[in-house]
Amino acid sequence: ERSGHCQMMFDVSAQGKPYNVTAVSCSQSLFRSASIKAVQKWNYRPKVQNRQAVSRSGVRTLITFRLADENGKIIPE
């Protein structure tokens, strides 16, 4: 019943697929599973070095959950 967020960390393969996905911290534990599942579905353009696709490690992003009540008003964290 509150909005929230999760700080995510993961690696990205040379093919652009996230792996080793972890939720570093979440404002509420109920957001953890949804955040991990969401990141696992993402696709990235591969990082290119010397004309070759390479993997990336330690990518971080913040996923924000903005929940609204029945009147459409955003519920604060």
PDB file of C-alpha atoms in Angstrom:
ATOM      1  CA  GLU A   1       0.000   0.000   0.000  1.00  0.00           C
ATOM      2  CA  ARG A   2       3.004   2.261  -0.528  1.00  0.00           C
ATOM      3  CA  SER A   3       5.044   3.233  -3.553  1.00  0.00           C
ATOM      4  CA  GLY A   4       8.683   2.199  -3.494  1.00  0.00           C
ATOM      5  CA  HIS A   5      11.833   1.323  -5.369  1.00  0.00           C
ATOM      6  CA  CYS A   6      14.579  -1.267  -5.815  1.00  0.00           C
ATOM      7  CA  GLN A   7      18.242  -0.628  -6.582  1.00  0.00           C
ATOM      8  CA  MET A   8      19.288  -3.349  -9.042  1.00  0.00           C
ATOM      9  CA  MET A   9      22.697  -4.666 -10.062  1.00  0.00           C
ATOM     10  CA  PHE A  10      23.408  -7.129 -12.866  1.00  0.00           C
ATOM     11  CA  ASP A  11      25.743  -8.124 -15.676  1.00  0.00           C
ATOM     12  CA  VAL A  12      24.916  -7.965 -19.387  1.00  0.00           C
ATOM     13  CA  SER A  13      26.130 -10.655 -21.790  1.00  0.00           C
ATOM     14  CA  ALA A  14      27.737  -9.938 -25.161  1.00  0.00           C
ATOM     15  CA  GLN A  15      24.322 -10.828 -26.622  1.00  0.00           C
ATOM     16  CA  GLY A  16      22.633  -8.102 -24.552  1.00  0.00           C
ATOM     17  CA  LYS A  17      20.882 -10.341 -21.985  1.00  0.00           C
ATOM     18  CA  PRO A  18      21.003  -9.498 -18.257  1.00  0.00           C
ATOM     19  CA  TYR A  19      22.264 -12.200 -15.877  1.00  0.00           C
ATOM     20  CA  ASN A  20      23.381 -12.388 -12.235  1.00  0.00           C
ATOM     21  CA  VAL A  21      20.456 -10.081 -11.464  1.00  0.00           C
ATOM     22  CA  THR A  22      20.233  -9.010  -7.826  1.00  0.00           C
ATOM     23  CA  ALA A  23      18.202  -6.483  -5.911  1.00  0.00           C
ATOM     24  CA  VAL A  24      20.823  -4.605  -3.888  1.00  0.00           C
ATOM     25  CA  SER A  25      18.181  -2.848  -1.813  1.00  0.00           C
ATOM     26  CA  CYS A  26      14.417  -2.395  -1.918  1.00  0.00           C
ATOM     27  CA  SER A  27      12.233  -0.008   0.024  1.00  0.00           C
ATOM     28  CA  GLN A  28       9.846  -2.946   0.556  1.00  0.00           C
ATOM     29  CA  SER A  29      10.597  -6.646   0.164  1.00  0.00           C
ATOM     30  CA  LEU A  30       7.473  -7.220  -1.949  1.00  0.00           C
ATOM     31  CA  PHE A  31       9.104  -5.303  -4.853  1.00  0.00           C
ATOM     32  CA  ARG A  32      12.197  -7.582  -4.965  1.00  0.00           C
ATOM     33  CA  SER A  33      10.815 -10.483  -7.002  1.00  0.00           C
ATOM     34  CA  ALA A  34       8.977  -8.269  -9.507  1.00  0.00           C
ATOM     35  CA  SER A  35      12.109  -6.183 -10.047  1.00  0.00           C
ATOM     36  CA  ILE A  36      14.315  -9.221 -10.672  1.00  0.00           C
ATOM     37  CA  LYS A  37      11.799 -10.728 -13.112  1.00  0.00           C
ATOM     38  CA  ALA A  38      11.495  -7.426 -14.981  1.00  0.00           C
ATOM     39  CA  VAL A  39      15.261  -6.961 -15.408  1.00  0.00           C
ATOM     40  CA  GLN A  40      15.664 -10.555 -16.631  1.00  0.00           C
ATOM     41  CA  LYS A  41      13.318  -9.727 -19.547  1.00  0.00           C
ATOM     42  CA  TRP A  42      15.243  -6.649 -20.690  1.00  0.00           C
ATOM     43  CA  ASN A  43      17.463  -6.574 -23.781  1.00  0.00           C
ATOM     44  CA  TYR A  44      20.448  -4.328 -24.336  1.00  0.00           C
ATOM     45  CA  ARG A  45      22.466  -3.393 -27.364  1.00  0.00           C
ATOM     46  CA  PRO A  46      25.777  -5.154 -26.898  1.00  0.00           C
ATOM     47  CA  LYS A  47      28.743  -3.069 -25.821  1.00  0.00           C
ATOM     48  CA  VAL A  48      31.257  -3.021 -28.669  1.00  0.00           C
ATOM     49  CA  GLN A  49      35.011  -2.823 -28.147  1.00  0.00           C
ATOM     50  CA  ASN A  50      37.449  -3.267 -31.029  1.00  0.00           C
ATOM     51  CA  ARG A  51      34.499  -4.215 -33.271  1.00  0.00           C
ATOM     52  CA  GLN A  52      33.561  -7.077 -30.970  1.00  0.00           C
ATOM     53  CA  ALA A  53      30.562  -7.430 -28.671  1.00  0.00           C
ATOM     54  CA  VAL A  54      31.640  -7.787 -25.045  1.00  0.00           C
ATOM     55  CA  SER A  55      29.846  -8.353 -21.766  1.00  0.00           C
ATOM     56  CA  ARG A  56      29.407  -5.690 -19.101  1.00  0.00           C
ATOM     57  CA  SER A  57      29.449  -6.198 -15.376  1.00  0.00           C
ATOM     58  CA  GLY A  58      28.154  -4.202 -12.452  1.00  0.00           C
ATOM     59  CA  VAL A  59      25.345  -2.440 -14.315  1.00  0.00           C
ATOM     60  CA  ARG A  60      23.091  -0.601 -11.862  1.00  0.00           C
ATOM     61  CA  THR A  61      19.617   0.838 -12.241  1.00  0.00           C
ATOM     62  CA  LEU A  62      16.791   2.006 -10.033  1.00  0.00           C
ATOM     63  CA  ILE A  63      13.304   0.607 -10.561  1.00  0.00           C
ATOM     64  CA  THR A  64      10.561   2.820  -9.163  1.00  0.00           C
ATOM     65  CA  PHE A  65       7.061   1.640  -8.293  1.00  0.00           C
ATOM     66  CA  ARG A  66       4.540   4.480  -8.239  1.00  0.00           C
ATOM     67  CA  LEU A  67       1.278   3.110  -6.951  1.00  0.00           C
ATOM     68  CA  ALA A  68      -1.984   5.035  -7.074  1.00  0.00           C
ATOM     69  CA  ASP A  69      -5.083   4.837  -4.922  1.00  0.00           C
ATOM     70  CA  GLU A  70      -8.601   4.328  -6.302  1.00  0.00           C
ATOM     71  CA  ASN A  71      -8.824   8.076  -7.069  1.00  0.00           C
ATOM     72  CA  GLY A  72      -5.613   8.070  -9.087  1.00  0.00           C
ATOM     73  CA  LYS A  73      -3.579   9.883  -6.426  1.00  0.00           C
ATOM     74  CA  ILE A  74       0.019   8.655  -6.143  1.00  0.00           C
ATOM     75  CA  ILE A  75       0.677   6.864  -2.854  1.00  0.00           C
ATOM     76  CA  PRO A  76       3.946   8.100  -1.314  1.00  0.00           C
ATOM     77  CA  GLU A  77       6.815   5.839  -0.255  1.00  0.00           C
TER      78      GLU A  77
END
